[in-house]
Coordinates of C-alpha atoms in Angstrom, one line a residue:
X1 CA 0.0 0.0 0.0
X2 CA 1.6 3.5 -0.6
X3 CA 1.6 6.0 1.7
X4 CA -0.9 8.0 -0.2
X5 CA -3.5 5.4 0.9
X6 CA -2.3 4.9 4.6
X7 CA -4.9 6.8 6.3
X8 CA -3.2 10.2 7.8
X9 CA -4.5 11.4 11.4
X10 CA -3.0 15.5 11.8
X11 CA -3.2 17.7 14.7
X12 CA -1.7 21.2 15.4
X13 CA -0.7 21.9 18.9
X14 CA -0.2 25.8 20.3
X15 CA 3.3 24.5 21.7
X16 CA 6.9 24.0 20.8
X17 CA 7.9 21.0 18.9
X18 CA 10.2 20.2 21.9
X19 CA 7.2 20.1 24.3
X20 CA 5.2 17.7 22.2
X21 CA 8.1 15.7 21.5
X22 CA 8.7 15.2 25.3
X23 CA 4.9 14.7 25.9
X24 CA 5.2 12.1 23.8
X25 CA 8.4 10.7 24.8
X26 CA 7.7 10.8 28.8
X27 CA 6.0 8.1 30.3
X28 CA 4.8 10.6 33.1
X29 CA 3.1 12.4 30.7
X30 CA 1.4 10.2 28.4
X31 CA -0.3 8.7 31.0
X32 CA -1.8 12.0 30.9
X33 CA -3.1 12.3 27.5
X34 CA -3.3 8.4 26.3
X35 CA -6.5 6.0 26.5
X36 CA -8.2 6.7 30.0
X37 CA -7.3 6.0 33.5
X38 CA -7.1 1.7 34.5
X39 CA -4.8 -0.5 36.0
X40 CA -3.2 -1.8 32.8
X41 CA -2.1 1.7 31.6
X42 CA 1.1 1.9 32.4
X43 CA 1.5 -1.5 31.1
X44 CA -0.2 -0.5 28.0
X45 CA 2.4 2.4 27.5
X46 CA 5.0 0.4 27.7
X47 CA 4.1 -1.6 24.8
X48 CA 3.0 0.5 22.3
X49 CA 5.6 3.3 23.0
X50 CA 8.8 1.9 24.1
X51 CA 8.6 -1.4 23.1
X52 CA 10.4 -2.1 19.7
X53 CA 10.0 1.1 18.6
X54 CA 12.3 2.9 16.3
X55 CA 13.0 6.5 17.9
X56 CA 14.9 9.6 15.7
X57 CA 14.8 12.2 18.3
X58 CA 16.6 15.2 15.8
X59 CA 14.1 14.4 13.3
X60 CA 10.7 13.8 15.6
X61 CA 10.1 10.8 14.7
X62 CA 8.6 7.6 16.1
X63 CA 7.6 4.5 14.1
X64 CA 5.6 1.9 17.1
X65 CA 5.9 -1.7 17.2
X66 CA 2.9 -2.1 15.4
X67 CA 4.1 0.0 12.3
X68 CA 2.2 3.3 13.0
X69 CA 4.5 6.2 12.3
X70 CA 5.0 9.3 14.3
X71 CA 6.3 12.6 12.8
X72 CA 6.8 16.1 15.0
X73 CA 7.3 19.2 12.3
X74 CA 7.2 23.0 13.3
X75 CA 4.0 24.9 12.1
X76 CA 3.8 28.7 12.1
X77 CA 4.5 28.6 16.1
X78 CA 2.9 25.3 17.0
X79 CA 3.7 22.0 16.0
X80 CA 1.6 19.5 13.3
X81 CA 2.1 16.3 14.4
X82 CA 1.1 13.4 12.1
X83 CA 0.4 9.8 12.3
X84 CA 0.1 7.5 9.5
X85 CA -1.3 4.3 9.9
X86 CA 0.3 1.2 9.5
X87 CA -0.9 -0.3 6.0
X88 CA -3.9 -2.2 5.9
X89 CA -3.8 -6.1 4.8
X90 CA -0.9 -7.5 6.1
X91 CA -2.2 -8.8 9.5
X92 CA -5.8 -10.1 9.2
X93 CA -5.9 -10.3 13.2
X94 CA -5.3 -6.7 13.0
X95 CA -7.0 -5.4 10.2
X96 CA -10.1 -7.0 12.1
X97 CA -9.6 -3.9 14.4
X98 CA -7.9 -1.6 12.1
X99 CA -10.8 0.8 11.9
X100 CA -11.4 1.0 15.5
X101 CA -7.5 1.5 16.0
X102 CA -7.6 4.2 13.5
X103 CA -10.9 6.1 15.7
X104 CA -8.8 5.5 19.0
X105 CA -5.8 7.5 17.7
X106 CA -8.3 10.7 16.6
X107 CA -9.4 10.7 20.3
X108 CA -5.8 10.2 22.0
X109 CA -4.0 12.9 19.5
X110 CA -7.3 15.1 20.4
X111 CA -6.4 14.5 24.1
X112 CA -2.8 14.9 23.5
X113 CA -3.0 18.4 22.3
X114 CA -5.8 19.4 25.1
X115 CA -2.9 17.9 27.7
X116 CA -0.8 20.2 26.5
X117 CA -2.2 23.5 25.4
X118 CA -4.8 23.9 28.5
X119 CA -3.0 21.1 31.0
X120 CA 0.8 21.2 30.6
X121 CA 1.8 19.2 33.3
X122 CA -1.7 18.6 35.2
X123 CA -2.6 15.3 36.8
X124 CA -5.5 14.3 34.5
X125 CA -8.1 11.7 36.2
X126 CA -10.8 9.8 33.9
X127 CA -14.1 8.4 33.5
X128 CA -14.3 5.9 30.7
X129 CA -17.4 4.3 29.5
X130 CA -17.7 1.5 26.4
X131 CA -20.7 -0.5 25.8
X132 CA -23.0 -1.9 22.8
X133 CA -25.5 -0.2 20.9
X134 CA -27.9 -2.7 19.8
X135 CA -30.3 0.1 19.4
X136 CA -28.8 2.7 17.3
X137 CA -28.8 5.2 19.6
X138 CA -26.9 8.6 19.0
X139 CA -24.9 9.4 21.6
X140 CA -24.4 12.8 20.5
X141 CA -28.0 13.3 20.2
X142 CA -28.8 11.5 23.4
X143 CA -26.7 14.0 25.0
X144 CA -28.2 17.1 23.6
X145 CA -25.1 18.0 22.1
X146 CA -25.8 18.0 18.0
X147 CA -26.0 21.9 17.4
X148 CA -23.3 22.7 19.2
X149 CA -21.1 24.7 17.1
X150 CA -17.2 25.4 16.5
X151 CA -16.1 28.4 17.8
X152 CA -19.3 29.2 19.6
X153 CA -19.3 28.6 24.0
X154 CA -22.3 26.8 24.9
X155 CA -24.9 25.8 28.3
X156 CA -25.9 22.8 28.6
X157 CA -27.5 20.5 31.7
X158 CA -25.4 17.2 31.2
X159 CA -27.1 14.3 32.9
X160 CA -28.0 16.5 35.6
X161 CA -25.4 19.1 35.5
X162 CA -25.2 22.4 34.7
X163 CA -21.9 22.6 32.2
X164 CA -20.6 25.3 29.7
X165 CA -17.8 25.0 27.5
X166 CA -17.5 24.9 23.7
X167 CA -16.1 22.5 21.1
X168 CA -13.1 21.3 20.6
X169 CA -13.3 19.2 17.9
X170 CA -15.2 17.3 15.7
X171 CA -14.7 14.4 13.2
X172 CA -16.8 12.2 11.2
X173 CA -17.5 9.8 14.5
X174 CA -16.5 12.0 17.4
X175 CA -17.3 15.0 18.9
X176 CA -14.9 16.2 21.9
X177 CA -16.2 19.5 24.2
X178 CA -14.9 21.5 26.8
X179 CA -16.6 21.2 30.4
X180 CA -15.7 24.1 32.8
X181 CA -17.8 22.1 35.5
X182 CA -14.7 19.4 36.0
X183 CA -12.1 21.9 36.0
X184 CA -11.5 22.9 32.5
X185 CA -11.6 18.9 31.4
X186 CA -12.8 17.4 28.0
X187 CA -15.7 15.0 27.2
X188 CA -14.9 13.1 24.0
X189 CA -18.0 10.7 23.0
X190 CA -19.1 8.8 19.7
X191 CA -21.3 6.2 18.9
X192 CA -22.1 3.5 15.7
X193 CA -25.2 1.6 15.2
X194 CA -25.1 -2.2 14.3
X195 CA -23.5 -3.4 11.3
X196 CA -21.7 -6.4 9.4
X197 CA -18.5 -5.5 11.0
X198 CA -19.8 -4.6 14.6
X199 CA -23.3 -6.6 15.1
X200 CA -23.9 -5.3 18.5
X201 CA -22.6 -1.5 17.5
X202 CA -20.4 0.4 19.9
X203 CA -20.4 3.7 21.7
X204 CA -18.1 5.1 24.1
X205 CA -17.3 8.6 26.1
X206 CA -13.9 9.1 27.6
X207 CA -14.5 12.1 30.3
X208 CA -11.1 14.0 31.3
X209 CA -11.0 15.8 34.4
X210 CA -8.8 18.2 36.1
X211 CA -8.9 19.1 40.6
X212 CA -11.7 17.3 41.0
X213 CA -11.6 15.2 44.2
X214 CA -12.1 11.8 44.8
X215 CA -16.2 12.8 46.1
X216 CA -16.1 14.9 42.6
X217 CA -15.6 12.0 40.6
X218 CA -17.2 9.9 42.5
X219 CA -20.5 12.2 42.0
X220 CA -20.2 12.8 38.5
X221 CA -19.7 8.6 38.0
X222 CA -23.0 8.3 40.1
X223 CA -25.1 10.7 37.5
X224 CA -23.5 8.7 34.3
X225 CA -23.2 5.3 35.0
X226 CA -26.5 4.3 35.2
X227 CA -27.3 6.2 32.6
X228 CA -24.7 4.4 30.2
X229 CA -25.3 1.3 31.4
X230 CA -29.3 1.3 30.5
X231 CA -28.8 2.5 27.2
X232 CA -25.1 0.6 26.3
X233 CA -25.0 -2.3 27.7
X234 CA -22.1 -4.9 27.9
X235 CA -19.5 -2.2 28.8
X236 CA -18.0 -0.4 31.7

């Protein structure tokens, strides 16, 4: 497959290439930005990002185990960092998961850059919720979130909670938001109904706080579990 058809995920981060390179490159730190907050993490960093990887720290570049390439470049007075994809077809076992994969890095480069442009050096702590979605429902729409638009701050009662915040990005399956409500964090959600590929569908929200104490999170894990679990089961 030629690079032309590797599927390309870009972000541009308000920072110094040097300070993305070492959020990338310090397991402190991407414990702060990658997946979501469970007992395997650290274990999971490990693997994927210093685990036969091949590293070119002048040039900003990182190629994972898995194939995935990582490239750091100066942009105006940010940095663009890019990944492109392993190509798809020469592992069946993973290009069973390839699209999913693919959807997982949008969210972690998404919280990458949040990490560093609002949180540069914050303890982040997380909420994570997966589950089925046997019966199409739209999580975006489920939350009331649909018209809310780029560039325009927004109010909202989230399960039960008055929020405000505006976007922060929005792809063709995710929608990511600020919340001022759990200390400037970020609620990343998405959903897909049933197919061929994924019978039972899938949704899933990732929710990023920041100074919220253990009561805090505990609260705001009492108002959405039960709602996630009635309407996706099979997760957590």
């Amino acid at each position: 497959m030629s690079d032309n058809a590797r599927p390309r995920i870009e972000v541009t981060i308000a920072a110094p290439v040097d300070v993305v390179w070492d959020a990338l490159r310090s397991k402190d730190k991407i414990r702060h930005w990658m997946g979501w907050d469970y007992e395997g993490l650290p274990g999971e960093i490990d693997l994927i990002f210093f685990t036969d990887t091949v590293e070119n720290a002048s040039a900003r570049t990182l190629t994972l185990h898995g194939g995935d390439e990582f490239r750091l470049e100066p942009h105006g007075e940010g940095t663009r960092v890019t990944l492109t994809r392993v190509p798809r077809g020469d592992d069946p076992d993973r290009d069973a998961y390839y699209d999913d994969v693919t959807e997982g890095w949008v969210t972690f480069l998404q919280q990458l850059k949040f990490a560093v442009e609002r949180h540069p050096g914050a303890v982040r702590r997380t909420l994570s919720f997966v589950g089925g979605n046997d019966n199409a429902v739209h999580l975006i729409d489920a939350l009331d979130l649909a018209d809310i638009a780029a560039g325009t701050p927004f109010q909202r009662n989230l399960l039960g909670e008055d929020v405000a915040g505006d976007m922060w990005f929005r792809s063709g399956h995710q929608l990511g938001i600020t919340v001022d409500a759990w200390g400037n964090g970020l609620l990343i959600v998405s959903s897909a109904d049933p197919s061929p590929s994924k019978p039972n569908g899938v949704a899933m929200a990732i929710l990023s706080t920041y100074d919220l104490d253990d009561a805090q999170l505990a609260e705001l894990d009492s108002r959405w579990r039960p709602w996630w679990t009635e309407r996706f089961p099979g997760g957590a």
